CSV table of C-alpha atoms and ligand atoms in Angstrom, one decimal:
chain,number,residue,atom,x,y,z
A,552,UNK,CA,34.9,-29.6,-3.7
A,553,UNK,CA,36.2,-27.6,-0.9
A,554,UNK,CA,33.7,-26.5,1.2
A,555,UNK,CA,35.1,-23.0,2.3
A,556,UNK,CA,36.2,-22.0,-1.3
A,557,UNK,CA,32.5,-23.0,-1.9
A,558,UNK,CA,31.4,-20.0,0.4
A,559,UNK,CA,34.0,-17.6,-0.7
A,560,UNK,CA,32.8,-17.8,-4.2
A,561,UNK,CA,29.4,-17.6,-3.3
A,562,UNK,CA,29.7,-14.6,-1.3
A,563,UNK,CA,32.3,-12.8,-4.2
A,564,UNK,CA,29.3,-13.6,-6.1
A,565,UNK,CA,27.0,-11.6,-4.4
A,566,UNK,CA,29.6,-8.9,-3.5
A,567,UNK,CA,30.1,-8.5,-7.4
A,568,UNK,CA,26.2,-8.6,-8.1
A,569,UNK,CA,26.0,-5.8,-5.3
A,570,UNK,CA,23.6,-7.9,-3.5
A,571,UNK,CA,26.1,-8.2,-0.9
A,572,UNK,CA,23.9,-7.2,2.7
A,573,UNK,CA,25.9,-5.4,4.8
A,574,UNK,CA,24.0,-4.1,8.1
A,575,UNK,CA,24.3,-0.8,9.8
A,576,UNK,CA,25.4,-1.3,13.4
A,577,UNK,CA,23.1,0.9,15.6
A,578,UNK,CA,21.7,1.4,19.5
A,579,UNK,CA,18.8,2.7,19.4
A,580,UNK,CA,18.4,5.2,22.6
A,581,UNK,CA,15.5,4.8,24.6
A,582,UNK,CA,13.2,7.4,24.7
A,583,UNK,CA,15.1,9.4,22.1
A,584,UNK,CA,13.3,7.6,19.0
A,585,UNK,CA,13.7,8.1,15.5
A,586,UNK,CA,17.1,9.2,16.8
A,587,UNK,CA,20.2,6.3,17.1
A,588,UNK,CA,24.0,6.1,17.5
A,589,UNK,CA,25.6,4.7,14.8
A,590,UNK,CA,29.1,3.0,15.3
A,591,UNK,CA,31.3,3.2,12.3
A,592,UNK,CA,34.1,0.8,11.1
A,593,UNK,CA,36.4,1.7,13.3
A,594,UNK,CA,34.3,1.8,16.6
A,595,UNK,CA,33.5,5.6,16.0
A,596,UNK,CA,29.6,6.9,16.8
A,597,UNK,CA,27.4,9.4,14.9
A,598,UNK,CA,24.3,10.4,15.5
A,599,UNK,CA,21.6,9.2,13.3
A,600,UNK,CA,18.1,9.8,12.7
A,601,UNK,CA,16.5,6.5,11.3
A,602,UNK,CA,13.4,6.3,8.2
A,603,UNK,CA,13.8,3.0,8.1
A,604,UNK,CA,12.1,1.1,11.1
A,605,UNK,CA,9.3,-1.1,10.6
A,606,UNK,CA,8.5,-0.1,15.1
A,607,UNK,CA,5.9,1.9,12.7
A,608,UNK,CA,4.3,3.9,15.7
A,609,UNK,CA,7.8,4.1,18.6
A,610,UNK,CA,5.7,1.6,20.3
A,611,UNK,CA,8.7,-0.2,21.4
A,612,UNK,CA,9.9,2.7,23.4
A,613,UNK,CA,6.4,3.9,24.6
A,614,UNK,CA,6.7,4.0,28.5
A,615,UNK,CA,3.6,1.8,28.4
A,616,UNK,CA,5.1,-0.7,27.0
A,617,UNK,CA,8.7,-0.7,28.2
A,618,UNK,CA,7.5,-0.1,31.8
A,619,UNK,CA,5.8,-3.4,31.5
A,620,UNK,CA,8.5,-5.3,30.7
A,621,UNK,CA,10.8,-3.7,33.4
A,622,UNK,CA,7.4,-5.0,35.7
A,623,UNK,CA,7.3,-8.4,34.6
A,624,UNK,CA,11.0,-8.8,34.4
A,625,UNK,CA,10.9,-8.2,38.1
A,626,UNK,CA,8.0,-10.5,38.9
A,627,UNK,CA,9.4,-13.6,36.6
A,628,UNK,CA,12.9,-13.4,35.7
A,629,UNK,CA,14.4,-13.3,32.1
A,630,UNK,CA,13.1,-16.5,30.8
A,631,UNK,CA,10.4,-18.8,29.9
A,632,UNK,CA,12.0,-21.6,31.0
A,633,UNK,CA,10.8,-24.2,28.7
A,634,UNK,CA,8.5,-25.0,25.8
A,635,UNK,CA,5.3,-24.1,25.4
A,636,UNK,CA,4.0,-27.8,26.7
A,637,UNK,CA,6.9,-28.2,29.3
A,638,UNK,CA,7.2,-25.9,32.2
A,639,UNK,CA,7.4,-23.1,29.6
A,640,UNK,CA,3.5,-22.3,29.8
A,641,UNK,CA,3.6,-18.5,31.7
A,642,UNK,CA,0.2,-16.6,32.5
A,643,UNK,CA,1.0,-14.1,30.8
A,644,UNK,CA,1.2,-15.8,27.3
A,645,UNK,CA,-2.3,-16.9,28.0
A,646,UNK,CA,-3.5,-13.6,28.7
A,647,UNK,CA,-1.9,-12.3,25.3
A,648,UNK,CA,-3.3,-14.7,23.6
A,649,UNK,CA,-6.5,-13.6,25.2
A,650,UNK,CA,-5.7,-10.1,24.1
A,651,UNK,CA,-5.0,-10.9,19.9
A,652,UNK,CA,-8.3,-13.6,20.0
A,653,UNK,CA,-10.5,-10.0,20.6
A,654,UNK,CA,-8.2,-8.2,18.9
A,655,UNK,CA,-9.6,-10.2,15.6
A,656,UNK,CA,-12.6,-11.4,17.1
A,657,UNK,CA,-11.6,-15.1,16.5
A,658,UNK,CA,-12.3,-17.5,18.8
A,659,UNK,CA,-8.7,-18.7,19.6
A,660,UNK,CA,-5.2,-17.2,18.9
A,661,UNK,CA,-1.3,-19.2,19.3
A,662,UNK,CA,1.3,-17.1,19.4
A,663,UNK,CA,5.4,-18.0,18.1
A,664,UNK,CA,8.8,-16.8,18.5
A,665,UNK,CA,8.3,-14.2,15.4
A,666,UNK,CA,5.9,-13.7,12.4
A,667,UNK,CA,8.1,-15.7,9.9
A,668,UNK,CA,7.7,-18.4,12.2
A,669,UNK,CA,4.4,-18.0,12.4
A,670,UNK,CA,3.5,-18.1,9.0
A,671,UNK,CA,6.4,-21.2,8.2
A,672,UNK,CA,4.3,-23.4,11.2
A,673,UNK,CA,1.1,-22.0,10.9
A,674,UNK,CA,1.1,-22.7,6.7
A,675,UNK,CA,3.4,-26.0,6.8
A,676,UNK,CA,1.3,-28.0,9.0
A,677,UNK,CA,-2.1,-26.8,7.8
A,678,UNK,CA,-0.9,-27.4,4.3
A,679,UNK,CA,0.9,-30.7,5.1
A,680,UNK,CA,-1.9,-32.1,6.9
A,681,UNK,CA,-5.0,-31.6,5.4
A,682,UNK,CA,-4.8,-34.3,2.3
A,683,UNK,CA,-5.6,-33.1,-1.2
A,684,UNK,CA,-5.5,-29.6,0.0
A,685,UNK,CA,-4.7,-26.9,-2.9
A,686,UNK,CA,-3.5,-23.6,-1.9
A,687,UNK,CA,-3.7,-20.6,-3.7
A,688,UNK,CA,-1.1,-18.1,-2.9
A,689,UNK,CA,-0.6,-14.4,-3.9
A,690,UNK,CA,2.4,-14.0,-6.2
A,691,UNK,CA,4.1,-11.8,-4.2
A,692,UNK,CA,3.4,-13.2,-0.6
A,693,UNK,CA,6.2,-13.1,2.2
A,694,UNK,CA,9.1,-15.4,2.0
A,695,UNK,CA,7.9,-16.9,5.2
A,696,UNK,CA,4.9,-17.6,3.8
A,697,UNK,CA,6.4,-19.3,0.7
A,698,UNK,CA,8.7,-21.3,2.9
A,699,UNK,CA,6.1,-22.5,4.4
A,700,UNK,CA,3.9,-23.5,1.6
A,701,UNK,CA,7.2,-25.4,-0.1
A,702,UNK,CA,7.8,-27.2,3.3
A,703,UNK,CA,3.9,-28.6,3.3
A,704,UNK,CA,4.9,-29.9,-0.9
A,705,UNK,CA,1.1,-30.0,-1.2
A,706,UNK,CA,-0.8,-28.9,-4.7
A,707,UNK,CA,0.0,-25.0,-5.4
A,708,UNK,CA,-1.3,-22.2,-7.7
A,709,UNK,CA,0.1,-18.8,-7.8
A,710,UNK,CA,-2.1,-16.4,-8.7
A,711,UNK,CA,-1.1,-13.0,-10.1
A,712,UNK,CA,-0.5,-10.1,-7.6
A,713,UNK,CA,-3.9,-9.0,-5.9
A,714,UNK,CA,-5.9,-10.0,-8.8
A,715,UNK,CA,-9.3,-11.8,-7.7
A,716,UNK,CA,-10.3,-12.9,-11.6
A,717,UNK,CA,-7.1,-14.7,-12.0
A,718,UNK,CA,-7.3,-16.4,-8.6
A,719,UNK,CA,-10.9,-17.1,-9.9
A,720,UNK,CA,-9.3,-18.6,-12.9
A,721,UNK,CA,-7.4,-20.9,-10.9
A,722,UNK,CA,-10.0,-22.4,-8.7
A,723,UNK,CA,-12.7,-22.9,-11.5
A,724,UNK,CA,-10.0,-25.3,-12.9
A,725,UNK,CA,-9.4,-26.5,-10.2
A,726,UNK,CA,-11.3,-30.3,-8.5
A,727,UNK,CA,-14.5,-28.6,-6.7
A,728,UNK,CA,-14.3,-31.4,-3.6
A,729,UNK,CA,-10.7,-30.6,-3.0
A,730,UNK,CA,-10.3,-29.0,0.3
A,731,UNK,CA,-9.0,-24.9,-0.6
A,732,UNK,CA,-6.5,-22.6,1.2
A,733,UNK,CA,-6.1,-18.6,0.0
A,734,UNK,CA,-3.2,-17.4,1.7
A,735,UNK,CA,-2.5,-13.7,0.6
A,736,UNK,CA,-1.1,-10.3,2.8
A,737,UNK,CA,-3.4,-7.1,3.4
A,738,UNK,CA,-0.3,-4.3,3.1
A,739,UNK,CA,2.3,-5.6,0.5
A,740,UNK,CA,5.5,-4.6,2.1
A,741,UNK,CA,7.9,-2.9,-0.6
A,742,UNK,CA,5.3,-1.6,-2.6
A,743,UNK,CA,2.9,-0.3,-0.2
A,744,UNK,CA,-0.1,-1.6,-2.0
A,745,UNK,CA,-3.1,-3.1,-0.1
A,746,UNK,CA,-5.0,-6.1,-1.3
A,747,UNK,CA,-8.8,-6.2,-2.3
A,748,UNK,CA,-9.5,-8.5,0.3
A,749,UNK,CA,-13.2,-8.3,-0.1
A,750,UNK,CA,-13.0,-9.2,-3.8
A,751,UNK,CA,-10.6,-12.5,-2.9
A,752,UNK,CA,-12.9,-13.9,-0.3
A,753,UNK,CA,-16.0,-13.5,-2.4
A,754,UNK,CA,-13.9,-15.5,-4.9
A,755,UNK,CA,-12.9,-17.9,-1.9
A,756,UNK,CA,-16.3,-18.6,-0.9
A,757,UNK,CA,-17.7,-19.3,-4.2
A,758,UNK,CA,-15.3,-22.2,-4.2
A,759,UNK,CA,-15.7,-22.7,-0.4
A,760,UNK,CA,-11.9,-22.0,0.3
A,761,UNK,CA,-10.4,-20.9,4.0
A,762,UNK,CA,-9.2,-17.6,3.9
A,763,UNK,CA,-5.2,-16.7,5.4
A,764,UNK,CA,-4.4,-13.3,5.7
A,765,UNK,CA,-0.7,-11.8,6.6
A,766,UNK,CA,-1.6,-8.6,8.6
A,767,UNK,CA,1.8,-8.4,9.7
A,768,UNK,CA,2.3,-4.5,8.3
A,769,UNK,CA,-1.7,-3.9,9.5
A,770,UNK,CA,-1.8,-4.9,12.7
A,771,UNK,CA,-1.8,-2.1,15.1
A,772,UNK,CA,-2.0,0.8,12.3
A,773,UNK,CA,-5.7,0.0,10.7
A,774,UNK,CA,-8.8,-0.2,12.3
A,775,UNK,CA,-10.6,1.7,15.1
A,776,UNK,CA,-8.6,-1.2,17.1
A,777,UNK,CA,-5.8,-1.8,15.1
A,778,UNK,CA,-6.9,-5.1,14.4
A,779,UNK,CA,-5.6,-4.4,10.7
A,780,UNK,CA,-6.9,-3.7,7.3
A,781,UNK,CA,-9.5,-6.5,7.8
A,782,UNK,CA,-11.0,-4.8,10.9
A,783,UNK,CA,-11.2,-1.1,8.7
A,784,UNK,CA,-13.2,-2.7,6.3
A,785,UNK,CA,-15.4,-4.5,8.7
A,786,UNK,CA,-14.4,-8.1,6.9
A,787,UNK,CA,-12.7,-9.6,9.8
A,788,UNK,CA,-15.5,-12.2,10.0
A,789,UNK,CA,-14.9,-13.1,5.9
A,790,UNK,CA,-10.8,-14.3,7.2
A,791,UNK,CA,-10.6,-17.7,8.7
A,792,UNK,CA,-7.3,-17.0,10.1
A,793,UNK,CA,-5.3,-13.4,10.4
A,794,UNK,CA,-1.9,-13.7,11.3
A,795,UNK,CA,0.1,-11.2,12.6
A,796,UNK,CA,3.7,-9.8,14.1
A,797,UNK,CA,4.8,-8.4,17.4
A,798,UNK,CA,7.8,-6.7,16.6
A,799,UNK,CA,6.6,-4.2,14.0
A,800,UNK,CA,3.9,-2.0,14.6
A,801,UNK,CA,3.1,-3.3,18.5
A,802,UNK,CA,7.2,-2.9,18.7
A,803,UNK,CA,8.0,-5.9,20.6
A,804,UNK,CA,8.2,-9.1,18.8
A,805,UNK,CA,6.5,-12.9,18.3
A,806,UNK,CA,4.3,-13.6,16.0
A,807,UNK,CA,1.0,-15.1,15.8
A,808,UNK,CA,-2.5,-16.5,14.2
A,809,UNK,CA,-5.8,-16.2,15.5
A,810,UNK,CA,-9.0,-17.8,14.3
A,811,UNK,CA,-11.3,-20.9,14.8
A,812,UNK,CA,-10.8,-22.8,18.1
A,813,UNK,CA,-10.3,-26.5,16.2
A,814,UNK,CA,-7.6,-25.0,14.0
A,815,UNK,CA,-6.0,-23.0,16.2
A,816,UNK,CA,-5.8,-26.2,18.5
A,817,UNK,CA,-4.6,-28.4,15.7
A,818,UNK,CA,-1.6,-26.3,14.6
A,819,UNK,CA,-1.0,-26.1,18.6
A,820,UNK,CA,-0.8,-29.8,18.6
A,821,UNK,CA,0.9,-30.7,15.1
A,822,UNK,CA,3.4,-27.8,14.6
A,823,UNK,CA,7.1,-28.5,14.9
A,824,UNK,CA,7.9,-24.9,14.7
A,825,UNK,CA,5.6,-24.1,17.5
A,826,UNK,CA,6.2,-27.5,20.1
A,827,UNK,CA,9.9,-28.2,20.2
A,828,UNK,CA,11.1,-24.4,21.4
A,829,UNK,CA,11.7,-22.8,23.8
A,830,UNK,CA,8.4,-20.0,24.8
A,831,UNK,CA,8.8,-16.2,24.6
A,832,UNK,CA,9.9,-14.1,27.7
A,833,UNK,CA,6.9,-13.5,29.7
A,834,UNK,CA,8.3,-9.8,30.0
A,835,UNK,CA,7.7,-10.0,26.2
A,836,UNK,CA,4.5,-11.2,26.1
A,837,UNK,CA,2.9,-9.1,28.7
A,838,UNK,CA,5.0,-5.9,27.2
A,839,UNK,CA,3.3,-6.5,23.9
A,840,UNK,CA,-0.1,-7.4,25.2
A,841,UNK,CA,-0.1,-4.1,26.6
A,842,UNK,CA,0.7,-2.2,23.5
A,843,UNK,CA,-2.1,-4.2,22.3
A,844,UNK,CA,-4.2,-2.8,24.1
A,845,UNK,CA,-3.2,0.4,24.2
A,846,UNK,CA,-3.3,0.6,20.6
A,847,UNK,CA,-7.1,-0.7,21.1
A,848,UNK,CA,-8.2,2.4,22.9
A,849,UNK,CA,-5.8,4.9,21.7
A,850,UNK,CA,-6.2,7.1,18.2
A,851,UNK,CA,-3.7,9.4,18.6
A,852,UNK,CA,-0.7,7.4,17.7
A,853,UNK,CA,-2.3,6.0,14.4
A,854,UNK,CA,-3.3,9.3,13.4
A,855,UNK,CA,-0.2,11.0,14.3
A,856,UNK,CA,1.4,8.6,12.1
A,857,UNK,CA,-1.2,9.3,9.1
A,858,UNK,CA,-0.2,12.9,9.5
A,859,UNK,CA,3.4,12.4,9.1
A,860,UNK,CA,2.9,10.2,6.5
A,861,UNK,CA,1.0,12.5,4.8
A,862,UNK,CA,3.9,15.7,5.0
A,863,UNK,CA,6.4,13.1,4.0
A,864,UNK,CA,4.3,12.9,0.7
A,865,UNK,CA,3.9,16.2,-0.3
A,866,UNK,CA,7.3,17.4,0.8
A,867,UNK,CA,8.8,14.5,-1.7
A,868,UNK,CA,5.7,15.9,-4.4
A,869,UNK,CA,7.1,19.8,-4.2
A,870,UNK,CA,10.8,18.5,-4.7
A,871,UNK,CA,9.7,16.1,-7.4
A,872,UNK,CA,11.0,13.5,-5.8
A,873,UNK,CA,9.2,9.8,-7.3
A,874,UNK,CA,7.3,8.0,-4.9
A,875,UNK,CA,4.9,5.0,-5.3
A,876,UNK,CA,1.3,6.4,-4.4
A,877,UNK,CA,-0.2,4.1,-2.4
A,878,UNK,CA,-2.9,3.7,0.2
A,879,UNK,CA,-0.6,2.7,2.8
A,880,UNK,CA,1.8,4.2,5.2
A,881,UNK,CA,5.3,3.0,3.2
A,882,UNK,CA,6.6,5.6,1.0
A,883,UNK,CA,9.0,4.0,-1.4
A,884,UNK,CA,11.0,6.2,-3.1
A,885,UNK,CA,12.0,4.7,-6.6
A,886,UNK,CA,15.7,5.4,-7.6
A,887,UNK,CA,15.5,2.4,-10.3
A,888,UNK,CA,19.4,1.5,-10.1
A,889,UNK,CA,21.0,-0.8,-7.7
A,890,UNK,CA,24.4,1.7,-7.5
A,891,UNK,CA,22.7,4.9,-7.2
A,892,UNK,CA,20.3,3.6,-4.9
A,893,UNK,CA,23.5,2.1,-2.5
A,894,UNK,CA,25.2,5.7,-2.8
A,895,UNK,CA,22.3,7.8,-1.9
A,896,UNK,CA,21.9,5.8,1.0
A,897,UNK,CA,25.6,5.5,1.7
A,898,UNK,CA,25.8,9.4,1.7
A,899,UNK,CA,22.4,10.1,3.5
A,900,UNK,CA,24.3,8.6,6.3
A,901,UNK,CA,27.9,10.1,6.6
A,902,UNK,CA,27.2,13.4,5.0
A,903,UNK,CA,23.3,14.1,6.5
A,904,UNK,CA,22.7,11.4,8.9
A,905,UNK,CA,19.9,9.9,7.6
A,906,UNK,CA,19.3,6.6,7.8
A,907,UNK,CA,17.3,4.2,5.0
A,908,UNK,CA,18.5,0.8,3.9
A,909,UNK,CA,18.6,0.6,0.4
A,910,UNK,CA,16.4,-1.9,-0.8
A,911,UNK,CA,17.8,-4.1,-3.8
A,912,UNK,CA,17.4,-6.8,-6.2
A,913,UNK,CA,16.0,-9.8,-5.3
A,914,UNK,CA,14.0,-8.0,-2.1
A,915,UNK,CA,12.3,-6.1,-4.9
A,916,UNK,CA,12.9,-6.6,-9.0
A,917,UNK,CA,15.6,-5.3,-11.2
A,918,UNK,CA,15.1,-1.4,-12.3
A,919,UNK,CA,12.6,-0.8,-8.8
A,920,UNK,CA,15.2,-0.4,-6.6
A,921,UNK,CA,14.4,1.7,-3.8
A,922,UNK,CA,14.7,3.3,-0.7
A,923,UNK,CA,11.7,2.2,1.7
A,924,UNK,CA,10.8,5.5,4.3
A,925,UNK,CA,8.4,4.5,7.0
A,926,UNK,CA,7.5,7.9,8.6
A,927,UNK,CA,6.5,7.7,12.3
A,928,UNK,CA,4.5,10.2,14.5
A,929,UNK,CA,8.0,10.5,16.3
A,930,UNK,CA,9.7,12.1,12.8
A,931,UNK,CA,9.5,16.2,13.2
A,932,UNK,CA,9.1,18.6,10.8
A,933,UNK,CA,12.5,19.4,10.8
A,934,UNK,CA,13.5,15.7,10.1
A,935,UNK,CA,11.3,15.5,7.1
A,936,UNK,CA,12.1,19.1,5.8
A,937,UNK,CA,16.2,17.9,6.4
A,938,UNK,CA,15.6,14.4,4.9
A,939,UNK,CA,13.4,15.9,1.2
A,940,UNK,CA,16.3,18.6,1.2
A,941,UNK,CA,19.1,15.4,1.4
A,942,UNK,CA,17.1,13.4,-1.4
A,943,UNK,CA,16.7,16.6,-3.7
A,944,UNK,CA,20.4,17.7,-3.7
A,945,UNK,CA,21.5,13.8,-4.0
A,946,UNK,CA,19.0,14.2,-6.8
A,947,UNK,CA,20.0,16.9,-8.8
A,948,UNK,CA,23.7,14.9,-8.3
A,949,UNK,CA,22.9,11.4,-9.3
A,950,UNK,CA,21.3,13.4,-12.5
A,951,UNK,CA,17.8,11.3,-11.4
A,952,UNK,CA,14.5,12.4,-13.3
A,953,UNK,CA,11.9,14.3,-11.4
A,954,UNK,CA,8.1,13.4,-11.5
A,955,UNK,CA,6.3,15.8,-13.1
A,956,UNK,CA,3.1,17.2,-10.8
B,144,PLP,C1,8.2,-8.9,8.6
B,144,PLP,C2,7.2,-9.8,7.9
B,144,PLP,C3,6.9,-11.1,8.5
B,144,PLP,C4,7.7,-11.7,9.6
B,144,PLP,O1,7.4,-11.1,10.8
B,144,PLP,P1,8.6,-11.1,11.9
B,144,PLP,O2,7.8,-10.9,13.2
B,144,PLP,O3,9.5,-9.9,11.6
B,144,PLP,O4,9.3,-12.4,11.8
B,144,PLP,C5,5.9,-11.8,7.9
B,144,PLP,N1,5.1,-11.3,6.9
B,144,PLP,C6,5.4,-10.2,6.3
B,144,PLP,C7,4.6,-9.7,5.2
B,144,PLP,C8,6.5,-9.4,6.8
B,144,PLP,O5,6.8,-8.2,6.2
């Protein structure tokens, strides 16, 4: 077999399936958020305005934040300089670690190059290293978390999508002395959906299971602190470890856990992922820490946020435009055709310039495609009136069905 010809078949194949990911080259201008220059094929820019971005809040160009990093930057350089255990250590990674322990009110928190890594070390080497452990894992959980889970190869169930009686199911058949993991996500991602977390860790406890929750699209949005869905509902305390993400919502990036001293310590001492790279900037770490805690005292981004969430919603509900009603902050707007779905957003962009990624098969099942908007307190009215107007006129042209009021 030739190797090459083995990739250039592959990658026909997922040009042909229209699966083919082809990313929008952007610079996002400081200070000038939701708005980016957009370079085109041929080294021409446009102005765009983006409804994509998971930096849910413009925390990554809050002066609070980006004047910390210009700060640190000038007190210690670019680099860590080393992993975690050599040389790499920097104060301010302890005190950030400092800042997401309280942030959770857990005793001890690690944090890691990015969330999927977090979840892939965090997940392999607790999995991997307790023996006989079973974990029980939401059907639609992360790919980082699945990755993780399949790199452990201990016992698994899959339990169907945030439903506690089938996950009870599963345990009850299950060997009662075998140690128990649930490892499931508080905001689903594409669909928007939260789970019932209270109604999993009451199944969890009956069968004395640890508890992992994926905050990742929580953290800094929910809760008087932003310490997450968890933290709203006052079940923090229920979670034995809450793991979370840097770069969306606190709009920086790392990734993290938090929870009990001893296991926080053990997947410092036994995971790969975590010992043998190199440590975040310190610029990083302190820049996010202090989004943290700004996001711990201040309201007024979260609910600037609800608010625009919430026009976003009824402008799409006057034009008829579909949208998954969820309880969350992602408003995905279900075209239910892989083409279409590519064209609207293809057009969005050259004719209105509006940005959103189409979101495809396998990201999110056959017939759901979608395009995912994530409204920010930064979006005006204007941007929301011009982007319902784009998506009804593209509408009434792709001949798409309306939802009924
Ligand atoms: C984005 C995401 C991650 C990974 O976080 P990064 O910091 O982007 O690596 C983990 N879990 C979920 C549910 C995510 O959506």
């Amino acid at each position: 077999m030739d190797i090459f010809e083995h990739m250039e078949a592959a990658l026909s194949g997922l040009k042909s399936a229209g699966n083919y990911r082809v990313f929008a080259e952007l610079e996002r201008r400081n200070s000038a958020f939701p708005r980016a220059t957009f370079y085109e094929d041929g080294g021409a820019t446009r102005d765009v305005t983006v409804w994509c971005s998971n930096d849910y809040l413009g925390m990554g160009q809050n002066p609070v934040v980006t004047g910390r990093m210009v700060e640190v930057i000038g007190q210690c350089g670019a680099g860590a300089g080393g992993t975690r255990n050599i040389s790499g250590t920097n104060h301010h990674h302890v005190l950030l670690e400092r800042e997401l322990a309280d942030l959770h009110a857990k005793e001890a928190a690690l944090i890691f190059t990015s969330g999927y890594v977090s979840n892939w070390a965090a997940l392999g080497t607790l999995l991997a290293r307790i023996p006989g452990i079973i974990v029980y894992s939401d059907a639609l959980n992360h790919a980082s978390m699945i990755e993780g889970i399949r790199h452990a190869r201990c016992e698994k169930r899959l339990f169907r999508h945030n439903d506690p009686a089938h996950l009870r199911a599963l345990m009850a058949a299950d060997d009662p002395a075998a140690p128990k993991m649930v490892a499931f996500e508080s905001v689903y991602s594409m669909d928007g959906d939260i789970a019932p977390i209270r109604e999993i860790c009451d199944v969890a406890d009956a069968f004395g299971a640890i508890t992992y929750l994926d905050e990742v699209h929580a953290v800094g949005m929910y809760g008087p602190r932003g310490g997450g869905v968890a933290e709203r509902e006052g079940l923090m305390d229920r979670i034995t470890v809450i793991e979370g993400t840097l770069g969306k919502a606190f709009g920086v990036m790392g990734g993290y856990i938090t929870g009990p001293a001893v296991l926080v310590d053990f997947v410092r001492s036994f995971a790969s992922g975590f010992i043998f790279t190199t440590a975040l900037p310190p610029a990083l770490a302190a820049a996010a820490a202090a989004s943290i805690r700004h996001l711990k005292e201040s309201q007024s981004e979260r609910q600037a946020h609800q608010a625009a969430v919430a026009k976003v919603r009824s402008a799409l509900d006057a034009r008829g435009i579909p949208h998954k009603h969820n309880p969350s902050h992602i408003v995905p707007v279900i075209v239910g055709n892989a083409s279409k779905c590519k064209w609207i957003s293809d057009v969005l962009l050259n004719d209105f310039g509006i940005y959103v990624q189409p979101i495809n098969y396998p990201t999110v099942p056959v017939g759901t495609e979608r395009l995912r908007i994530t409204p920010t307190p930064l979006h005006s009215d204007a941007d929301i009136r011009h982007l319902v107007e784009a998506l009804s006129a593209l509408w009434s042209q792709c001949a798409l069905a309306r939802a009924v009021a």
